[in-house]
Tab-separated table of C-alpha atoms in Angstrom:
chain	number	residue	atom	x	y	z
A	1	UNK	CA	33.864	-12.419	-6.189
A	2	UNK	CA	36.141	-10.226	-3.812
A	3	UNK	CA	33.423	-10.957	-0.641
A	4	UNK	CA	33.448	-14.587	-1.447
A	5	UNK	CA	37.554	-15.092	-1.689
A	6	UNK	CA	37.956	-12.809	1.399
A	7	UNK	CA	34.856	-15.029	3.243
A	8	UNK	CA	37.608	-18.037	2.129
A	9	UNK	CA	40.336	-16.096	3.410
A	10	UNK	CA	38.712	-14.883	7.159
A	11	UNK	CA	36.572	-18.141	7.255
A	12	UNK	CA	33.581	-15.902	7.905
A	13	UNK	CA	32.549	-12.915	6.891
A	14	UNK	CA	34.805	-10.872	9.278
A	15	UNK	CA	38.602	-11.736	10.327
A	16	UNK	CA	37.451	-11.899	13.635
A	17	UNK	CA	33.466	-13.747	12.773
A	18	UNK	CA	33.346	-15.436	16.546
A	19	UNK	CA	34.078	-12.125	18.206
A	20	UNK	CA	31.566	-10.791	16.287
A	21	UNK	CA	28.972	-13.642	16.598
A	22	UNK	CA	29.663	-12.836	20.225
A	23	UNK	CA	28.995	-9.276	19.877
A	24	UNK	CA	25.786	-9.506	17.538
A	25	UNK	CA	24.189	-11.942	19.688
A	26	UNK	CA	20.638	-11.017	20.411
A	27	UNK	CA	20.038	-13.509	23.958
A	28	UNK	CA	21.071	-10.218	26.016
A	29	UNK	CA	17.664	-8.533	24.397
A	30	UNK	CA	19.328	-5.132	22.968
A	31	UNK	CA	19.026	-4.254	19.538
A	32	UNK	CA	21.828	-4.640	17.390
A	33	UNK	CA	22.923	-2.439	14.861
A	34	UNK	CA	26.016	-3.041	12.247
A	35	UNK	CA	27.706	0.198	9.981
A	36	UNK	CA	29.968	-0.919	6.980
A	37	UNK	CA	31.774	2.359	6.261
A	38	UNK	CA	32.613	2.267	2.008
A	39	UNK	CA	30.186	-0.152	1.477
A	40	UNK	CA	30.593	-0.217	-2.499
A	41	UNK	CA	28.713	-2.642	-3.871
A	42	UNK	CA	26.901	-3.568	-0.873
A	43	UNK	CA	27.214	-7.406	-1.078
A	44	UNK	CA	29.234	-7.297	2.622
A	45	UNK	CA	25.656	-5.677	4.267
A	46	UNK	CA	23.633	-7.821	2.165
A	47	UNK	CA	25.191	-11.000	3.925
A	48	UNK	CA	25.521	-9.649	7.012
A	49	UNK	CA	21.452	-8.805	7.049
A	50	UNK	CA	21.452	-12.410	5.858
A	51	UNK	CA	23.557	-13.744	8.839
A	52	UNK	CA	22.116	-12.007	11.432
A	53	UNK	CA	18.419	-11.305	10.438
A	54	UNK	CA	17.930	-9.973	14.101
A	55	UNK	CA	20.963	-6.916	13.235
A	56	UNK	CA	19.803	-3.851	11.603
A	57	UNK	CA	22.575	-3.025	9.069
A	58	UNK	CA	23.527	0.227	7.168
A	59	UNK	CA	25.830	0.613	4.833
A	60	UNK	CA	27.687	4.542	3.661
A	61	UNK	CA	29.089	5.036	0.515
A	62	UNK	CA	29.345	7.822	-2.158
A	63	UNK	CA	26.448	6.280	-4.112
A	64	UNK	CA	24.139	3.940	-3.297
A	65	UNK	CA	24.522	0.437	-4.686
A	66	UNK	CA	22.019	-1.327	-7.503
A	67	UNK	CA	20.419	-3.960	-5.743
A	68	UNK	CA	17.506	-6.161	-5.970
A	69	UNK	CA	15.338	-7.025	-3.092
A	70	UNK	CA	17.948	-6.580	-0.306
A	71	UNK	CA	17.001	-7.426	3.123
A	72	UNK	CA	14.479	-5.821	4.902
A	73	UNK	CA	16.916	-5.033	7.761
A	74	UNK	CA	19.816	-3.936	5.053
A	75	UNK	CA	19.941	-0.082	4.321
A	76	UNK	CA	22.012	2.356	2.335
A	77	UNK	CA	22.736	5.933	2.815
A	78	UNK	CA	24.257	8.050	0.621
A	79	UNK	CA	27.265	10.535	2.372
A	80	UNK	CA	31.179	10.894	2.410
A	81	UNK	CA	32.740	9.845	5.190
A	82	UNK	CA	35.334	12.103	4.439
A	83	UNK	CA	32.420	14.969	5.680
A	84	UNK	CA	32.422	13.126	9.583
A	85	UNK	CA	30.595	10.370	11.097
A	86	UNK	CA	29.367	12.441	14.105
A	87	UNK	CA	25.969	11.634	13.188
A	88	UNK	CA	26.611	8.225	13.800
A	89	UNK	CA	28.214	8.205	17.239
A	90	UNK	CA	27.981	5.694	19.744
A	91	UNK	CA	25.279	4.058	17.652
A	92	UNK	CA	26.639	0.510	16.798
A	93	UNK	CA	27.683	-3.084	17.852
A	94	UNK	CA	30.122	-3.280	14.607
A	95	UNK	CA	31.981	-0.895	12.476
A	96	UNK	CA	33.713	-2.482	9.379
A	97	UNK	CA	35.492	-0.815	6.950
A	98	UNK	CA	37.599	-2.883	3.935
A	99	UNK	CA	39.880	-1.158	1.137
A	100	UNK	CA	38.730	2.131	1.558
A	101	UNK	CA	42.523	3.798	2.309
A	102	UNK	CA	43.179	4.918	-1.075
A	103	UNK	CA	40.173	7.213	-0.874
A	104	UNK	CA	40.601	8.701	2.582
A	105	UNK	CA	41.680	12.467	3.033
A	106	UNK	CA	42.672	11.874	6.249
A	107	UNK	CA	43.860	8.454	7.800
A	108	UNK	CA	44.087	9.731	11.317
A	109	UNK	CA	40.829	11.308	11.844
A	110	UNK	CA	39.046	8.340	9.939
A	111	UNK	CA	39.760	6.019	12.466
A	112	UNK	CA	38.702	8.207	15.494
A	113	UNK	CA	35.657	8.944	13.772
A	114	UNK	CA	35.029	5.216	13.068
A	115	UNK	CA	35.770	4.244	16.746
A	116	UNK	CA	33.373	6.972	18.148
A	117	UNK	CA	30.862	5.599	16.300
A	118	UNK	CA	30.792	2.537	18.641
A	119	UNK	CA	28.635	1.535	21.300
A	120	UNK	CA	30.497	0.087	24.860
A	121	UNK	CA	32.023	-3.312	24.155
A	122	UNK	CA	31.520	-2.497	20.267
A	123	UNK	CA	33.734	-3.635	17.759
A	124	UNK	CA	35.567	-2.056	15.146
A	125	UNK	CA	36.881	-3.544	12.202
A	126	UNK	CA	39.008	-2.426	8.964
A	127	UNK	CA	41.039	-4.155	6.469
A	128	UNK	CA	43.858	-3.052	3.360
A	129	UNK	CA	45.460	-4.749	0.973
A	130	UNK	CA	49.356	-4.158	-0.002
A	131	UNK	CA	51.600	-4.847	-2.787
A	132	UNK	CA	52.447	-8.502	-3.376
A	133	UNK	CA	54.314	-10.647	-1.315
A	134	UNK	CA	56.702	-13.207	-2.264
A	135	UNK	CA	57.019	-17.130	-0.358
A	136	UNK	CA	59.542	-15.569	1.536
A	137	UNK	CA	57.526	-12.755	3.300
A	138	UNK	CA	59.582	-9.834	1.151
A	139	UNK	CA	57.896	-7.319	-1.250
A	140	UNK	CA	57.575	-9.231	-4.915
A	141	UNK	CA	59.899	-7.758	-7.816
A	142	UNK	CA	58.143	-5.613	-9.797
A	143	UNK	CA	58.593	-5.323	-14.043
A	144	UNK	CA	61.643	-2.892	-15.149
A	145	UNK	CA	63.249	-2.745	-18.057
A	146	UNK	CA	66.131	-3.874	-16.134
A	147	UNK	CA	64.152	-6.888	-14.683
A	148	UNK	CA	62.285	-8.392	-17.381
A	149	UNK	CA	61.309	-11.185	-14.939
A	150	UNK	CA	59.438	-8.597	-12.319
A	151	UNK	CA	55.594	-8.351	-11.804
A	152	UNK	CA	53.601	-6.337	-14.017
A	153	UNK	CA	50.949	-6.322	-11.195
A	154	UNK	CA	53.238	-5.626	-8.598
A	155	UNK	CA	54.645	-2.092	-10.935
A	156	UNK	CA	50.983	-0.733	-11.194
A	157	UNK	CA	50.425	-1.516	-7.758
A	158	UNK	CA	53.585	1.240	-6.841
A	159	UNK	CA	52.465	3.414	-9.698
A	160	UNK	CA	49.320	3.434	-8.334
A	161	UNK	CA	50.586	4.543	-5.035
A	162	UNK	CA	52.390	7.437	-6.820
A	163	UNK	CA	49.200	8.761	-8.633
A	164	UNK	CA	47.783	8.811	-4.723
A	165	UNK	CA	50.542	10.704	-3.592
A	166	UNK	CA	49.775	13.040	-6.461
A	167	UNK	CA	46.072	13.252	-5.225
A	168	UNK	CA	47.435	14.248	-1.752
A	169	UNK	CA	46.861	10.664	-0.246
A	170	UNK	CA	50.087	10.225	1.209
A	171	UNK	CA	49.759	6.331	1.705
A	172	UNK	CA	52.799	6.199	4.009
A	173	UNK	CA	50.717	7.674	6.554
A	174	UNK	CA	48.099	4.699	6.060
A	175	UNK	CA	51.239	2.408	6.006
A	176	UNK	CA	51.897	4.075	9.396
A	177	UNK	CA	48.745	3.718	11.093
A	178	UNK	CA	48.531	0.189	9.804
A	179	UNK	CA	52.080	-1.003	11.372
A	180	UNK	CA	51.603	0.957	14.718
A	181	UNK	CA	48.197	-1.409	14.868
A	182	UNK	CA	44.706	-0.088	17.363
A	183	UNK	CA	46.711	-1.144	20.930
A	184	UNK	CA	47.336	2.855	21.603
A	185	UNK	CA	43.807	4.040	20.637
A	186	UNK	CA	42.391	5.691	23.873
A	187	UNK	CA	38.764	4.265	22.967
A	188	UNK	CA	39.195	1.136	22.803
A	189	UNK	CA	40.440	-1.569	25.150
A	190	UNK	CA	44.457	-2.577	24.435
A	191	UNK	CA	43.751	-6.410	25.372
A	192	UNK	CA	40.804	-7.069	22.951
A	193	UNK	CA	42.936	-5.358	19.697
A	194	UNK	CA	44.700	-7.625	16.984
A	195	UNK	CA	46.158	-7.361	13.916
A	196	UNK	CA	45.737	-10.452	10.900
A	197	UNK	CA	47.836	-11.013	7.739
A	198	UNK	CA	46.380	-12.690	5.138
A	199	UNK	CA	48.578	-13.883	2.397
A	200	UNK	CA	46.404	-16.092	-0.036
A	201	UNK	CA	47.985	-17.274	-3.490
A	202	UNK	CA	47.735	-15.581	-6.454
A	203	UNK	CA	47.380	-18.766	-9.531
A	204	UNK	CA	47.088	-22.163	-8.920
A	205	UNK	CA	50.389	-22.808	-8.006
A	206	UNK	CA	50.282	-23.161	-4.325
A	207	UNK	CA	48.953	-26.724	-2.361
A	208	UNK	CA	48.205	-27.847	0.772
A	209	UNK	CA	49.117	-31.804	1.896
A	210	UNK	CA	45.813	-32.175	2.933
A	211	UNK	CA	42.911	-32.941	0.543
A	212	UNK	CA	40.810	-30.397	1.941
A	213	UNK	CA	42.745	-27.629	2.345
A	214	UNK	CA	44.470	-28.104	-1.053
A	215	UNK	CA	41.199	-27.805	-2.534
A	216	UNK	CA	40.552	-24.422	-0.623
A	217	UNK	CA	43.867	-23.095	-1.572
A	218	UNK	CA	43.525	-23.640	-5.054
A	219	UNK	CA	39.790	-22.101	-5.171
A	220	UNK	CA	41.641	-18.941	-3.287
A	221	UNK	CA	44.003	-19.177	-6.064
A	222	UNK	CA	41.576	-18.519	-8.354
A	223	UNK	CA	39.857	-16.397	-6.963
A	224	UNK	CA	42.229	-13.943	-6.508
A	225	UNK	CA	43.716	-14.712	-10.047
A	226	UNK	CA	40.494	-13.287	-11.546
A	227	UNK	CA	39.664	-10.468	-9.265
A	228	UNK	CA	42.999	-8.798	-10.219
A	229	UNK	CA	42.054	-9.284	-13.645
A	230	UNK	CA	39.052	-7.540	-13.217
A	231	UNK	CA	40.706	-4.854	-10.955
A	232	UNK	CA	43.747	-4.516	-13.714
A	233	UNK	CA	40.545	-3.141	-15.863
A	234	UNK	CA	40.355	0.081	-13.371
A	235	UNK	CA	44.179	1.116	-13.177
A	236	UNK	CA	43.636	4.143	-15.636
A	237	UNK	CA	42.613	6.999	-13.562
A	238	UNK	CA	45.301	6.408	-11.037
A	239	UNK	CA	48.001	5.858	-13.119
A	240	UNK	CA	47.411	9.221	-15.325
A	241	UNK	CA	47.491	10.744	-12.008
A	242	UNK	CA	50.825	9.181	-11.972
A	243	UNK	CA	52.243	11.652	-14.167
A	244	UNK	CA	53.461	8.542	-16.445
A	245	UNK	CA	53.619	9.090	-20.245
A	246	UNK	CA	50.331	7.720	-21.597
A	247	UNK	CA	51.456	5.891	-23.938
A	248	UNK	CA	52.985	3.564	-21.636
A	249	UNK	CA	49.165	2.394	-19.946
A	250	UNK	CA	48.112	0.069	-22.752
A	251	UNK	CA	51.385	-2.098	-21.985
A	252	UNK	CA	49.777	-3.366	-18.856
A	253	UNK	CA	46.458	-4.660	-19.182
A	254	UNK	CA	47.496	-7.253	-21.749
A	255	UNK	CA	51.051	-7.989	-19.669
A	256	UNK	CA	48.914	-8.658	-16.312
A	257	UNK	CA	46.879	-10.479	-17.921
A	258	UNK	CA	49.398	-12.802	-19.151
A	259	UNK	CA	51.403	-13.563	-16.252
A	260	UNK	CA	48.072	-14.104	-14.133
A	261	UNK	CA	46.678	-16.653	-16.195
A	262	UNK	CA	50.050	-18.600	-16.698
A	263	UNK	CA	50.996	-18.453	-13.315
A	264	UNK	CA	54.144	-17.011	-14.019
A	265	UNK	CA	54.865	-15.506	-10.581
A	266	UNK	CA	54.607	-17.500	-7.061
A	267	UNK	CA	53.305	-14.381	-5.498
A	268	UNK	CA	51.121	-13.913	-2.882
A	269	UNK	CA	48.145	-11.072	-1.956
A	270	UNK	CA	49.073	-9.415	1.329
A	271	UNK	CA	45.423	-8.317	3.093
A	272	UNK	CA	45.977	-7.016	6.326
A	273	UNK	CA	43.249	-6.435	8.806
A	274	UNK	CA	43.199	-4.945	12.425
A	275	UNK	CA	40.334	-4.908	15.256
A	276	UNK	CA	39.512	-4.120	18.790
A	277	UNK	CA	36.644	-3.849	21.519
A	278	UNK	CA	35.535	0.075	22.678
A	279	UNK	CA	35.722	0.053	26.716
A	280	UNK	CA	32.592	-1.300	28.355
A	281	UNK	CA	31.021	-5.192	28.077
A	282	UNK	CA	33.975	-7.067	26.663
A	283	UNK	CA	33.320	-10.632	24.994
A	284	UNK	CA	36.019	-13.757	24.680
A	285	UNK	CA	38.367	-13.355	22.048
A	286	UNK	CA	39.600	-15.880	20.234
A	287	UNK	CA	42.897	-16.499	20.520
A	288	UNK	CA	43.112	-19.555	18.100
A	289	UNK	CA	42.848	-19.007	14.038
A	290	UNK	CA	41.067	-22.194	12.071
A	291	UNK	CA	41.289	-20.353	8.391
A	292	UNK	CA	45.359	-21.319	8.371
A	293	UNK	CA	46.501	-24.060	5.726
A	294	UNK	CA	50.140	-25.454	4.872
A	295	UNK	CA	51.476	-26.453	1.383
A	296	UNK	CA	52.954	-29.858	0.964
A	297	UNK	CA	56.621	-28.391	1.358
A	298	UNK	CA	55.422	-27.272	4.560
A	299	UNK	CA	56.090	-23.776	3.862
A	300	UNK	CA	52.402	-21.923	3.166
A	301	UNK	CA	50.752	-20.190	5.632
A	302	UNK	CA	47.076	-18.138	4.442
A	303	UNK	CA	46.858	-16.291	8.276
A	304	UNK	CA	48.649	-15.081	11.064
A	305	UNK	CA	47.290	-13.236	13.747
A	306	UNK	CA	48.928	-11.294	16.533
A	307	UNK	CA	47.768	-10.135	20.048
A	308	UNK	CA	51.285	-8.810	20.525
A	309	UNK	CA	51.778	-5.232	18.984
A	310	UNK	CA	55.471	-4.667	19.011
A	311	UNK	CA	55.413	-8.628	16.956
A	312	UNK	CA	53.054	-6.852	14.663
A	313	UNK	CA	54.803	-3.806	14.173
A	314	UNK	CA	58.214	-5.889	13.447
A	315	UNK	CA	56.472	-7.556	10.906
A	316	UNK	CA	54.886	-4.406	8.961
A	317	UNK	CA	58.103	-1.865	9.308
A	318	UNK	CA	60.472	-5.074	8.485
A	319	UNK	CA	57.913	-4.908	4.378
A	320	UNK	CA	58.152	-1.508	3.814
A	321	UNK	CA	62.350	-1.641	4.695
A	322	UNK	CA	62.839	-4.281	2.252
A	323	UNK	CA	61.960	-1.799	-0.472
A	324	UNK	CA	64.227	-1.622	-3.062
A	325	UNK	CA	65.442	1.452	-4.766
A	326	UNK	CA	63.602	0.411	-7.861
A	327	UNK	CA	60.264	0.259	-5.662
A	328	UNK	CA	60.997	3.312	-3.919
A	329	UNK	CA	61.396	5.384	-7.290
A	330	UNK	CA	58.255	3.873	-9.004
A	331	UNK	CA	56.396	5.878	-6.213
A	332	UNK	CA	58.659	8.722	-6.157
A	333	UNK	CA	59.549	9.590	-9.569
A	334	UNK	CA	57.244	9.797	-12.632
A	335	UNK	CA	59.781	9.949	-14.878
A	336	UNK	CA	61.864	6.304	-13.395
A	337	UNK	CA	62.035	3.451	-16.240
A	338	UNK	CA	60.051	4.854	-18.597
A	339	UNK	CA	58.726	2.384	-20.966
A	340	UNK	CA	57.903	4.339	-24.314
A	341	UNK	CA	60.740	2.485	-26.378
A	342	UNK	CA	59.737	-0.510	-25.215
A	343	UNK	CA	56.213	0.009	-26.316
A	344	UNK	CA	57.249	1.322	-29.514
A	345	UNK	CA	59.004	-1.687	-30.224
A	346	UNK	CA	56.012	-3.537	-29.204
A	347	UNK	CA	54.195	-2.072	-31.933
């Protein structure tokens, strides 16, 4: 489900596919090589091998994923990443990495490693997701007792973040990386980097005045719907690293699931993706984005994508100021809006 919405979402299998068509293109005669870095279930490798028969394709992860029959040019290898990449140096055509963050030790020496793992004119590739987004480009409210009409998903999603801060993942530093964008990264070259915001509807609530695209938009819509209510399934761990009282956890799952399937927030998923070229044989990049759609009002947009980094970093520092203290304190204080009497009454 998550490969095929975010396939919808990049209109490829990558945010930047015709870069990477470009890249993977076997007329020059070299062989190519691809490394998805946190593979997980290893669906992303598996249609990569499928895409590009000619590509041999590896994908790293903790454990190695159940599959049947993958490709013959699809492999898995068991290792941290956390542990180094050195062993993988200067070895491939395209490094992707998607929603591994949260699991990172540390942020700054992940993406060095990553990039060293390139070949010349190589291209590296990693997405996150953020908290929700509302039409107007500011962080969704999220459920308090004094804000009964607030996000569920969007409160988990900052007590999440607070459980990672618990676990020494200080996600402000991701945040940080993230806004400042790859045009500063000594191995790579400045002109080729970009940064992508995806902000696909969450529900069926959003449209698009024309046929196809409407039909697209809702599909996303549902899409996404369902994967959080699969994901909303997995919260537990991080939110008893939270430090919240237990007994608040079993209000969730059922309150999610409520205002998911009745559409009861216009919000919006905010995936955000960067890339760029390492120095050497450099390859047209697109500057033009097909994947964007409009709602009848005029006002829904599924991608941007910048060339321009101080644009880019506007746009990521201007989310993160338009906190509110409410936000702020679900990540910084286990002990903020406690639910317990509200969950007593519940019962």
């Amino acid at each position: 489900m998550q490969s095929e919405m975010l396939s919808m979402c990049f209109g490829g299998l990558t945010p930047c596919h015709e870069l990477v068509e470009s890249v993977l293109d076997p007329s020059d005669g070299s062989e190519k090589h691809v490394l998805d870095l946190g593979s997980g279930s290893g669906i992303w490798c598996v249609e990569m091998a499928k895409k590009f028969p000619h590509t041999e394709v590896l994908g790293v992860d903790l454990v190695s994923p159940r599959l049947e029959n993958p490709p013959r040019n699809c492999k898995f290898e068991v290792h941290d990443i956390n542990d180094g990449l050195s062993k993988f140096y200067g070895t491939f055509d395209v490094v992707h990495a998607r929603f591994i963050d949260s699991g990172l030790k540390d942020h700054h020496k992940f993406m060095l490693d990553a990039e060293r793992c390139l070949k010349p004119g190589g291209v590296f590739v990693v997405i996150c997701a953020s908290h929700l987004l509302t039409e107007d480009d500011t962080p969704y409210p999220p459920f308090t007792q004094a804000n009964p009409q607030g996000s569920w998903f969007q409160r988990i999603f900052f007590v999440m973040e607070r459980g990672l801060k618990n676990q020494g993942n200080n996600m402000d530093i991701s945040e940080g990386i993230f806004c400042e964008g790859l045009w500063n990264h000594k191995l790579l070259d400045r002109t080729s980097c970009r940064g992508a915001i995806f902000t696909p509807p969450i529900g069926l609530w959003a449209s698009a005045s024309d046929s196809h695209k409407n039909t697209t938009i809702k599909k996303l819509g549902e899409l996404w719907r369902n994967n959080l209510m699969t994901v909303n399934r997995h919260f537990e761990k991080g939110f008893l690293n939270a430090k919240r009282p237990a007994e608040e956890y079993p209000l969730y799952g059922p309150n999610i699931d409520e205002e998911l399937l009745q559409d009861r927030h216009r919000s919006l998923m905010q995936v955000r993706a960067l890339w760029g070229q390492s120095h050497g044989k450099n390859y047209k990049v697109p500057e033009t984005f097909e994947g964007a759609a409009s709602s009848s009002e005029g006002g829904f947009t599924l991608a941007t994508i910048y060339s321009d980094q101080v644009q880019w970093t506007d746009r990521l520092s201007s989310y993160r100021a338009n906190f509110t203290p409410e936000m702020k304190a679900l990540i910084n204080d286990s002990s903020f809006d406690v639910l317990k009497h509200h969950y007593e009454a519940e019962q």
